[in-house]
Coordinates of N, CA and C in Angstrom, one line a residue:
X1 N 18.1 -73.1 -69.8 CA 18.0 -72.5 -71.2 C 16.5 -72.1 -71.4
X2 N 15.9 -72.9 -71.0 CA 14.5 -73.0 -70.9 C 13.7 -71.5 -70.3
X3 N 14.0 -71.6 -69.3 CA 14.1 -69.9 -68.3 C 14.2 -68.9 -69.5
X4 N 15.4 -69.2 -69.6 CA 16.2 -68.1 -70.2 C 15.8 -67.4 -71.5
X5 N 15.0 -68.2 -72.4 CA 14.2 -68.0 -73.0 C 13.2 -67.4 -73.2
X6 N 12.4 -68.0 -71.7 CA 11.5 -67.5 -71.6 C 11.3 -65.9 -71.1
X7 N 12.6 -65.6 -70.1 CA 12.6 -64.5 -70.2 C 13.2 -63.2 -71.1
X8 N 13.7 -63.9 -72.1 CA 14.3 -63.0 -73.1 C 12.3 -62.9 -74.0
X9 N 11.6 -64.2 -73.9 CA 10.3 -63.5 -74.6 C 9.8 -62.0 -74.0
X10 N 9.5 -62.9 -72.6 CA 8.5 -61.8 -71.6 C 9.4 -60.3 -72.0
X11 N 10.8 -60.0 -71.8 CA 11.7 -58.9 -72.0 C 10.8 -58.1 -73.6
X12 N 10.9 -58.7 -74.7 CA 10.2 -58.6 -75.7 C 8.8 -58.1 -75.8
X13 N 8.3 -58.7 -75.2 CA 6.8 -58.5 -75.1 C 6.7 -57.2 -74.2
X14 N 7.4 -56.9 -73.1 CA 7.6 -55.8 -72.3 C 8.0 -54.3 -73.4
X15 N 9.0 -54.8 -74.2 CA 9.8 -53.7 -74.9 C 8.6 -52.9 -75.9
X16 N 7.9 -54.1 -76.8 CA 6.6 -53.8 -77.5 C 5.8 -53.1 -77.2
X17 N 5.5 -53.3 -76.0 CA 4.2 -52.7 -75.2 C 4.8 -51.2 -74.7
X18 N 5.6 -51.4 -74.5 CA 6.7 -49.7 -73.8 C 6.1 -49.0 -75.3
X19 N 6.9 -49.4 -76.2 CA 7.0 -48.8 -77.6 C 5.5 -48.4 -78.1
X20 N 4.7 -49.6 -78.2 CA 3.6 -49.0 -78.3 C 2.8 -48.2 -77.8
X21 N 3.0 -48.0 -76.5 CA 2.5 -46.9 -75.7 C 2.8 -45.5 -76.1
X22 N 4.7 -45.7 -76.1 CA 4.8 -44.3 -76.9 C 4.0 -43.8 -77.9
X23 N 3.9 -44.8 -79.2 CA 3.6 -44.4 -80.1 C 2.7 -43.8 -80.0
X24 N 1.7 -44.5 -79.0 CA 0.0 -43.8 -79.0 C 0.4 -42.6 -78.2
X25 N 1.5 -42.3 -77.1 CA 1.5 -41.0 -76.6 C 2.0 -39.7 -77.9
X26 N 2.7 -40.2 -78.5 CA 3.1 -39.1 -79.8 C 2.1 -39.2 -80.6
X27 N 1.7 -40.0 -80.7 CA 0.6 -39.7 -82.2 C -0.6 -38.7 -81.2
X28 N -0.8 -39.2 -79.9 CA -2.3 -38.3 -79.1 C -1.4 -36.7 -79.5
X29 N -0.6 -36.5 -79.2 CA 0.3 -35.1 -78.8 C 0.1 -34.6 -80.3
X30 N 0.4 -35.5 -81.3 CA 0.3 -34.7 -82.6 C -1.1 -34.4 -83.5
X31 N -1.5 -35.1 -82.6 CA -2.9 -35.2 -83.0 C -4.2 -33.8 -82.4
X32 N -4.7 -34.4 -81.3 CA -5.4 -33.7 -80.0 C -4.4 -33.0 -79.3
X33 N -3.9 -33.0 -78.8 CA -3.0 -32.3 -77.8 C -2.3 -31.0 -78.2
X34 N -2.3 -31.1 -79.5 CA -1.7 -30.0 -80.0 C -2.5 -28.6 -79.6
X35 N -3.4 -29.3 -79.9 CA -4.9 -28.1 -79.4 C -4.8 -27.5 -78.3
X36 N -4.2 -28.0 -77.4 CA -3.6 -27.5 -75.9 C -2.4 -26.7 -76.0
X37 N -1.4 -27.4 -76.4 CA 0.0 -27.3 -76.0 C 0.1 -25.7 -77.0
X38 N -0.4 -26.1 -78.2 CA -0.2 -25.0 -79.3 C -0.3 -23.4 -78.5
X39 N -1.2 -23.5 -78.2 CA -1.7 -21.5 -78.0 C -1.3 -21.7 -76.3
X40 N -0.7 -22.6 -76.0 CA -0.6 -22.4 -74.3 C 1.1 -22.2 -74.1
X41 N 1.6 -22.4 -75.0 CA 3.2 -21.9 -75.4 C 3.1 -20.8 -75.8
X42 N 2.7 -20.6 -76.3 CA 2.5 -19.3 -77.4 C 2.3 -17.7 -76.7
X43 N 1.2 -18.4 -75.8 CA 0.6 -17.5 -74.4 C 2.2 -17.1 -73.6
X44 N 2.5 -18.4 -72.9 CA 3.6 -18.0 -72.2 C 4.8 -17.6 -73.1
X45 N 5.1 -17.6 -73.7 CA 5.8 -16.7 -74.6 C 6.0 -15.1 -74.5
X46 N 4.0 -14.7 -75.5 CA 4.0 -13.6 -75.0 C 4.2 -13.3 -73.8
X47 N 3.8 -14.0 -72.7 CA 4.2 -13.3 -71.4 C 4.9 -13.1 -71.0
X48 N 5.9 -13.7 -71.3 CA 7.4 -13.8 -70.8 C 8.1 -12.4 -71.3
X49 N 7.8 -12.2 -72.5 CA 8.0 -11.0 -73.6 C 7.3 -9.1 -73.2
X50 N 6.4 -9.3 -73.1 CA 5.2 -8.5 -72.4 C 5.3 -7.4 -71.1
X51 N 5.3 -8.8 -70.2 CA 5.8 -8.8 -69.4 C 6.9 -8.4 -68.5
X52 N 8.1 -8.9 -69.2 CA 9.5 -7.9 -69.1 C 9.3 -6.8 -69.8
X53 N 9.0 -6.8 -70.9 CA 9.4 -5.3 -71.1 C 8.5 -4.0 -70.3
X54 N 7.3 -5.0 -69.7 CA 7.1 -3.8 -69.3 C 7.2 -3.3 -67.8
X55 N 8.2 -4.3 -66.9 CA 8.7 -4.1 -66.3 C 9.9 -3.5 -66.5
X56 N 10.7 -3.6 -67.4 CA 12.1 -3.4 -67.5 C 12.3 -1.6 -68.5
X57 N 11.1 -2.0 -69.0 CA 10.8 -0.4 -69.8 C 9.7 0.7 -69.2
X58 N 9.1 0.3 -68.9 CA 8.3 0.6 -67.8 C 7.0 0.9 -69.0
X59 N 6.3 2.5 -68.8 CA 5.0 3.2 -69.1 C 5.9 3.5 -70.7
X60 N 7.3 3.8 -70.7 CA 7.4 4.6 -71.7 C 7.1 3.5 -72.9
X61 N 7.9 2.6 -72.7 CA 7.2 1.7 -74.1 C 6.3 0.7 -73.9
X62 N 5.3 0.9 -73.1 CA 4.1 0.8 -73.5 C 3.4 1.9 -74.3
X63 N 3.5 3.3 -74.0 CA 2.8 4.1 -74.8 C 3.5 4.5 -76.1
X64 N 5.2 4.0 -75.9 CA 5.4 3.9 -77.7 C 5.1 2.9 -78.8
X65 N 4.3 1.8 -77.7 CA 3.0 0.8 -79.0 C 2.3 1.7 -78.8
X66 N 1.9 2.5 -78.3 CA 0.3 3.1 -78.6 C 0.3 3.8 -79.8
X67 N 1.7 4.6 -79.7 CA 1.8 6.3 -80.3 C 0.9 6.4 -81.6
X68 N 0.6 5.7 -82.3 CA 0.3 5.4 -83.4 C -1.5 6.5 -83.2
X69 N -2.1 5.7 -82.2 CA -3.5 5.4 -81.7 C -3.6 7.3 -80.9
X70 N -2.7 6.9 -80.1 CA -2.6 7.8 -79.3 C -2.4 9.8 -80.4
X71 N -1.7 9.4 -81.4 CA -1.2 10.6 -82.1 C -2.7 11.3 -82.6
X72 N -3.6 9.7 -83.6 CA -4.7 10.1 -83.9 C -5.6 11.0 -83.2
X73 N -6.0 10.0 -82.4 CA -6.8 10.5 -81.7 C -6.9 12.1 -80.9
X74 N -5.6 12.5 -80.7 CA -5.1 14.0 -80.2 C -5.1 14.9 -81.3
X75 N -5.4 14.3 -82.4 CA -5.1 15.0 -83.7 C -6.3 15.4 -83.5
X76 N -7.4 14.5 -83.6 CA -9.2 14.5 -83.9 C -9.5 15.3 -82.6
X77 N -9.2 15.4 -81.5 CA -9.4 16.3 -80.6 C -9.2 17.4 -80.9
X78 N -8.1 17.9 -81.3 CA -7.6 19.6 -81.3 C -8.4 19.7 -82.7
X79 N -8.3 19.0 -83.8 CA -9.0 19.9 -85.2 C -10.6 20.0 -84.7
X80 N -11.4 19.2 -83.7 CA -12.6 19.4 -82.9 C -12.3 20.5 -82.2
X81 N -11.1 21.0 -81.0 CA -11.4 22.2 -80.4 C -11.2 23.5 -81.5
X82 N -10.2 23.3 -81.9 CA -9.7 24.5 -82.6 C -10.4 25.1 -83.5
X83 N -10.7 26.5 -83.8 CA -11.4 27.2 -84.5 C -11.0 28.0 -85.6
X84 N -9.5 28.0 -86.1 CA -8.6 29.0 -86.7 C -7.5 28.1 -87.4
X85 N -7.3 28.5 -88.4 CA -5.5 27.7 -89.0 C -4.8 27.6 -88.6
X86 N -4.0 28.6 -87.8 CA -2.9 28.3 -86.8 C -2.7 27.4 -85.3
X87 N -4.1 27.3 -84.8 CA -4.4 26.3 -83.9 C -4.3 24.9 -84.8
X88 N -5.0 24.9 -85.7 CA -4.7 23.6 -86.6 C -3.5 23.0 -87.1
X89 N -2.8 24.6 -87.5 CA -1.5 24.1 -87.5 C -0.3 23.6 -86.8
X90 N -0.8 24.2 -85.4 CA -0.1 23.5 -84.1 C -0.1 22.6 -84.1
X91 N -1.4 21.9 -84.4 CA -2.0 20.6 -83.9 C -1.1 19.3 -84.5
X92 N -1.1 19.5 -86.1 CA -0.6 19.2 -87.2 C 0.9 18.9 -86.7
X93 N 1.3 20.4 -86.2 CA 2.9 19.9 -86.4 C 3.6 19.0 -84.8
X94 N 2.3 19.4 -83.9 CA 2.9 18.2 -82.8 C 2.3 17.1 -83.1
X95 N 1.6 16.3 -83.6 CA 1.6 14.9 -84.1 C 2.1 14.4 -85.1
X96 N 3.6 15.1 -85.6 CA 4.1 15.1 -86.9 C 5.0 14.0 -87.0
X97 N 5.6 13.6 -85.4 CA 6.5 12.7 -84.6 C 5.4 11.5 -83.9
X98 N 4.9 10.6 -84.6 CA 3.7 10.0 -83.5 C 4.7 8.5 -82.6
X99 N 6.2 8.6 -82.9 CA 6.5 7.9 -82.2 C 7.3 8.6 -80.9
X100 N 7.7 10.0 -80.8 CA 8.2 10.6 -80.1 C 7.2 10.6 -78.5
X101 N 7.6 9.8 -77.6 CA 6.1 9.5 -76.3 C 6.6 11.4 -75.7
X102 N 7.8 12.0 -75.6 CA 7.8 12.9 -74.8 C 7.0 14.7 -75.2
X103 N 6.8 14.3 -77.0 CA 6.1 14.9 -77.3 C 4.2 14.7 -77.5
X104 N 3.9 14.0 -77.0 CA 2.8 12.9 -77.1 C 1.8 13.4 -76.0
X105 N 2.8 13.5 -74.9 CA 2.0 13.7 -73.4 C 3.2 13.8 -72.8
X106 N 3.0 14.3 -71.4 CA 3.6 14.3 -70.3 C 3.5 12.7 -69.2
X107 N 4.9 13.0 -68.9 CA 4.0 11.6 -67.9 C 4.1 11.8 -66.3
X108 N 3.0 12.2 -65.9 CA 3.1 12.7 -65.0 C 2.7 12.2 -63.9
X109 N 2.4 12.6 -62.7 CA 2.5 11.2 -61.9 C 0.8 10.5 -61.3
X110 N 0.2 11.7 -62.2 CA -1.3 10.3 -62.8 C -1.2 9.7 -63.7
X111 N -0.4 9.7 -64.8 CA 0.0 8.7 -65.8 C 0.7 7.4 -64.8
X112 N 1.6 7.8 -64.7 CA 2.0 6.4 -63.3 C 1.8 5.7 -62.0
X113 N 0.7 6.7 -61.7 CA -0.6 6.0 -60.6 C -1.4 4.5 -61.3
X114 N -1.7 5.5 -62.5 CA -2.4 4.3 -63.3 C -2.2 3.1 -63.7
X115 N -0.1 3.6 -63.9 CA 0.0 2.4 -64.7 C 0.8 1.4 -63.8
X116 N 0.9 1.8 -62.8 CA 0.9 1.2 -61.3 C -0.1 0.2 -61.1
X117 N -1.1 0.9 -61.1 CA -3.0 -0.1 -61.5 C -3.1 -1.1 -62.2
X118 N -2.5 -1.2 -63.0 CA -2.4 -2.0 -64.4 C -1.5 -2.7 -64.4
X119 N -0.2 -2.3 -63.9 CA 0.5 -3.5 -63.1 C 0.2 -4.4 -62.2
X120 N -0.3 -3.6 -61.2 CA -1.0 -4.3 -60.4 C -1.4 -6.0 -60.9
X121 N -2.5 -5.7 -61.7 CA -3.3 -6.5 -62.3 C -2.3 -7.5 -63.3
X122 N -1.5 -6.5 -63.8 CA -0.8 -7.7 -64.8 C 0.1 -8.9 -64.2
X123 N 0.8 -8.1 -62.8 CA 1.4 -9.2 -61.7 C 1.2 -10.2 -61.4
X124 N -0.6 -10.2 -61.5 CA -1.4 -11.7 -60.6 C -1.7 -12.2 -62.0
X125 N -1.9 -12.0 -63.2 CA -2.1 -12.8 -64.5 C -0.6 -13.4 -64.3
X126 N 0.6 -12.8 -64.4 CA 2.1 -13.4 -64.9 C 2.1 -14.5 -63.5
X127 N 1.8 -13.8 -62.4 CA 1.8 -15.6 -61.6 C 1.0 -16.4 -61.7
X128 N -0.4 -16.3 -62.0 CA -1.5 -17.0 -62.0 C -1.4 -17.8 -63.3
X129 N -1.1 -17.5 -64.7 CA -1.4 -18.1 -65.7 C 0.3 -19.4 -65.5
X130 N 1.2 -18.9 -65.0 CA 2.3 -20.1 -65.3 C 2.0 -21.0 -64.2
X131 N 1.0 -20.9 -63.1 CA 0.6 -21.9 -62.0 C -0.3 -22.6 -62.6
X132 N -0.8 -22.1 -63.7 CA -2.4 -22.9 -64.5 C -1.7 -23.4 -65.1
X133 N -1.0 -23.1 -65.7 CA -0.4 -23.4 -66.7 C 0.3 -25.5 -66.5
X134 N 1.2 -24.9 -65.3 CA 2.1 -26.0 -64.5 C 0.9 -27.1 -64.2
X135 N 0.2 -26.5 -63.5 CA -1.4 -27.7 -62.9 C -1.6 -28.7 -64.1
X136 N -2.1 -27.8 -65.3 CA -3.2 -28.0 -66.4 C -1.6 -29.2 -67.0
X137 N -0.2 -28.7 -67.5 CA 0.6 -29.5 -68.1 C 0.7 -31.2 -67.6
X138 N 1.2 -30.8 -65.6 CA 1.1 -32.1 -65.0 C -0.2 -32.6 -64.9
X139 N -1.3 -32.6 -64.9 CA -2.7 -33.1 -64.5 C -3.9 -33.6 -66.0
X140 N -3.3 -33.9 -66.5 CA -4.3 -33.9 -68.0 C -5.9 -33.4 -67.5
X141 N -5.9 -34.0 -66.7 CA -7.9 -33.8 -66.5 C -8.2 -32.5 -66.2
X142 N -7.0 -31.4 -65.7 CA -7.1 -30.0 -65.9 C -7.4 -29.5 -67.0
X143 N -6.6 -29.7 -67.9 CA -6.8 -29.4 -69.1 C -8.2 -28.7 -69.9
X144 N -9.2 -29.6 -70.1 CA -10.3 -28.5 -70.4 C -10.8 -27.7 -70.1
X145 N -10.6 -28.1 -68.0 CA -11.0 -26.5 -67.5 C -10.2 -25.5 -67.6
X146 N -9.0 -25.7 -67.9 CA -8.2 -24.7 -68.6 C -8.4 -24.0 -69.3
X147 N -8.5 -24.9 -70.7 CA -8.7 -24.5 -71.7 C -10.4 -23.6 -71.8
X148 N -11.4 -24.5 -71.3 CA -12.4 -23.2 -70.9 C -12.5 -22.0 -70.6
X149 N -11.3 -21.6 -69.4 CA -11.1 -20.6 -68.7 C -10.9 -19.6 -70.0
X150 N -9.8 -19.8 -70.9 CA -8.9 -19.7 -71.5 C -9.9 -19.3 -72.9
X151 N -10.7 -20.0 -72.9 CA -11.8 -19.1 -74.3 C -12.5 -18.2 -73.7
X152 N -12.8 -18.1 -72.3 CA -13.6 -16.9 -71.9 C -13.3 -16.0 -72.2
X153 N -11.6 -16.2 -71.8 CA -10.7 -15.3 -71.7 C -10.4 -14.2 -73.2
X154 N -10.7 -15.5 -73.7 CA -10.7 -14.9 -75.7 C -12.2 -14.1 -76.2
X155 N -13.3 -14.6 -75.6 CA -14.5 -13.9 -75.8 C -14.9 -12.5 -75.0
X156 N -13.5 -12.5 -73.9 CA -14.1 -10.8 -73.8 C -13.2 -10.2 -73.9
X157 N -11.8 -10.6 -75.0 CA -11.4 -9.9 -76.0 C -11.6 -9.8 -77.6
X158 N -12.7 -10.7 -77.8 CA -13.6 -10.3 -78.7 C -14.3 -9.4 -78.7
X159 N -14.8 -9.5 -77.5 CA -16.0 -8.0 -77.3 C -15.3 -6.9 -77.0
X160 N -14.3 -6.7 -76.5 CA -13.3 -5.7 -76.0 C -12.5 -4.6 -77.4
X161 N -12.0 -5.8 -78.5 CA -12.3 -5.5 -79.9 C -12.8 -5.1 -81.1
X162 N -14.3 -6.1 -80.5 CA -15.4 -5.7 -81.0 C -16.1 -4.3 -81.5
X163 N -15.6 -3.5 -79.8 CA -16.6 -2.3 -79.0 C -16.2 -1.2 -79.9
X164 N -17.1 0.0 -79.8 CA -16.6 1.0 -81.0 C -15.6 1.5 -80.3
X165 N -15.2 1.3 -79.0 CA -14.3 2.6 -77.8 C -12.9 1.9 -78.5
X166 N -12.6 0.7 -79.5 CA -11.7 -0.1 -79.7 C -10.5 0.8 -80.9
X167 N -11.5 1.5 -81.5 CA -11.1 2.1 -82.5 C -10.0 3.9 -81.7
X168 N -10.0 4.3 -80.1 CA -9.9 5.0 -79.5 C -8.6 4.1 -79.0
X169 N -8.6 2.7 -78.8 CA -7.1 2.3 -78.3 C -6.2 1.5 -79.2
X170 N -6.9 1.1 -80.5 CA -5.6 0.2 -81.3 C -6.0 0.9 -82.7
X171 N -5.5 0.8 -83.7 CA -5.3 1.5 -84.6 C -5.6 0.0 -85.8
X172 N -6.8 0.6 -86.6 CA -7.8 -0.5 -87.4 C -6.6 -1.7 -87.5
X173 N -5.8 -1.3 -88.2 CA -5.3 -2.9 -88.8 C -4.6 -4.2 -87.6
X174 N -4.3 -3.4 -86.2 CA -3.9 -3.8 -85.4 C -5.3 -4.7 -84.8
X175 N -6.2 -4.3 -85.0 CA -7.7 -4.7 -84.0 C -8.2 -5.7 -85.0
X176 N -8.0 -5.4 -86.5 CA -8.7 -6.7 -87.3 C -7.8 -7.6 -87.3
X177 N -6.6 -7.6 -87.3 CA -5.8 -8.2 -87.0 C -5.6 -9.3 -85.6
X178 N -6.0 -8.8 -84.6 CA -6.7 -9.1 -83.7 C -7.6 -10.3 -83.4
X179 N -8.9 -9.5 -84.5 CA -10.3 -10.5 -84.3 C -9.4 -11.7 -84.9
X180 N -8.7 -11.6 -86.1 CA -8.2 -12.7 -87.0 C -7.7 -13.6 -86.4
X181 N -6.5 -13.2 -85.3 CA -5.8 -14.3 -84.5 C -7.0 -14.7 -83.6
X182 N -7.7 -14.4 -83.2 CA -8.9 -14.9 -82.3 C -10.3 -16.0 -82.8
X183 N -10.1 -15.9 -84.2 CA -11.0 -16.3 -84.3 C -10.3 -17.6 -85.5
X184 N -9.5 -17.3 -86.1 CA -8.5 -18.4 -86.6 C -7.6 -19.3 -86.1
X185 N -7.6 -18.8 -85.1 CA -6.5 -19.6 -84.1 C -6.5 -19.4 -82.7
X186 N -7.1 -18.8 -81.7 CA -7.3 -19.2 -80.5 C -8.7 -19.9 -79.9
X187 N -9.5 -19.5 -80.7 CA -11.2 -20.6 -80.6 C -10.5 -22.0 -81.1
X188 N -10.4 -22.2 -82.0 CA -10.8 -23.4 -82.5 C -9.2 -24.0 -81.7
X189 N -8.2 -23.9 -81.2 CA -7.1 -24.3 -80.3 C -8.0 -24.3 -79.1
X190 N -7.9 -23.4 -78.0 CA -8.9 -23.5 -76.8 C -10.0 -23.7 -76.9
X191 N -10.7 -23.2 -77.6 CA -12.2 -23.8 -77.8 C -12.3 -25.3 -78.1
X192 N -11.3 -25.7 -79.1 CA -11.8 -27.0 -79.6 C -11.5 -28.1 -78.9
X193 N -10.7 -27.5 -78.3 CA -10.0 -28.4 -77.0 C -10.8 -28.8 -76.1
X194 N -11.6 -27.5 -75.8 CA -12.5 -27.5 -74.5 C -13.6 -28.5 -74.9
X195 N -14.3 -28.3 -75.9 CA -15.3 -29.1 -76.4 C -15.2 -30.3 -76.5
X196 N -13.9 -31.0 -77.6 CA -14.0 -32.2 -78.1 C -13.5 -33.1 -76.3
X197 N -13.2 -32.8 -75.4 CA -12.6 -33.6 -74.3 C -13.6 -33.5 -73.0
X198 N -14.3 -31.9 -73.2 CA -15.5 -31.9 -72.3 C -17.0 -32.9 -72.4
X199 N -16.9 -33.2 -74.2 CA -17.8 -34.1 -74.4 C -17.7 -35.3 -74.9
X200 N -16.5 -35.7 -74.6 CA -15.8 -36.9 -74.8 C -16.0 -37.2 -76.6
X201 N -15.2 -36.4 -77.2 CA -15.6 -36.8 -78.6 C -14.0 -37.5 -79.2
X202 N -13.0 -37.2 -77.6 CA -11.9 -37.6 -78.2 C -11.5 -38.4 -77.0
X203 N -10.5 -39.3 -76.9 CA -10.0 -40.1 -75.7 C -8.6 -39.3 -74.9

């Protein structure tokens, strides 16, 4: 009986300590952790999203997010070439449609050289980021160097935003919109991350 006892305490004392543990693993996750987990879902999300479509859609809707950007700026071109009303009025009535991509441009097979190129590149991001991704989830001590990587990654789409050539590819409210998510919510998530664990300000 005596035993028996004793091990229904030790049982107890085991159960406590399990529990406790949890607790402190949920409360870290809701706490700190979130600062990771938050914008690193979020990321693979868009990618997942992005990514298919623009395999599965290919160049054409990618350049029907642009059309917007794309219409302008062909507009401000031709009322620059054009010297007469009727050239103006051309101009006018083919950007009249700015979501129509077949009226927009041709896509021709330097349009899909390029965007072959840019695939290219986006290929080794969509495998590379879900292998960081996997490391950085299983390995905690990954993590800030992640998350470092990962504000670089946001500061030279700051500058990229920033740049005046910015106003030539996204269309104002889409680019301040932009700085906003970057500077409200992916700094202080990856950034803050990076800092408070790089300088031990958090356990």
């Amino acid at each position: 009986w005596v035993c028996l006892k004793t091990h229904n305490q030790q049982s107890n004392i085991n159960k406590k300590s399990k529990n406790n543990n949890n607790t402190s693993i949920m409360g870290n996750l809701a706490s700190w952790e979130i600062l990771y987990w938050l914008p690193t879902c979020l990321d693979m999300s868009l990618l997942l999203f992005i990514y298919g479509s623009c395999n599965y859609e290919g160049v054409s809707w990618y350049l029907n997010t642009q059309a917007e950007v794309i219409a302008k700026q062909k507009d401000a071109n031709h009322k620059k070439k054009d010297s007469n009303d009727n050239d103006k009025k051309a101009s006018k009535e083919q950007s009249d449609d700015p979501t129509d991509v077949s009226k927009q441009f041709d896509l021709t097979p330097e349009v899909h050289a390029v965007w072959e190129l840019a695939m290219a590149a986006y290929n080794g991001y969509a495998c590379l980021f879900p292998l960081a991704v996997y490391w950085s989830a299983t390995n905690p001590e990954l993590r800030p160097s992640f998350c470092w990587a990962m504000t670089a990654l946001m500061v030279l789409k700051t500058y990229m935003l920033g740049n005046d050539s910015a106003d030539k590819k996204l269309s104002e409210s889409k680019r301040k919109e932009g700085l906003k998510t970057l500077f409200y919510f992916y700094f202080p998530t990856y950034g803050g991350y990076a800092i408070l664990k790089t300088f031990d300000l958090i356990e």
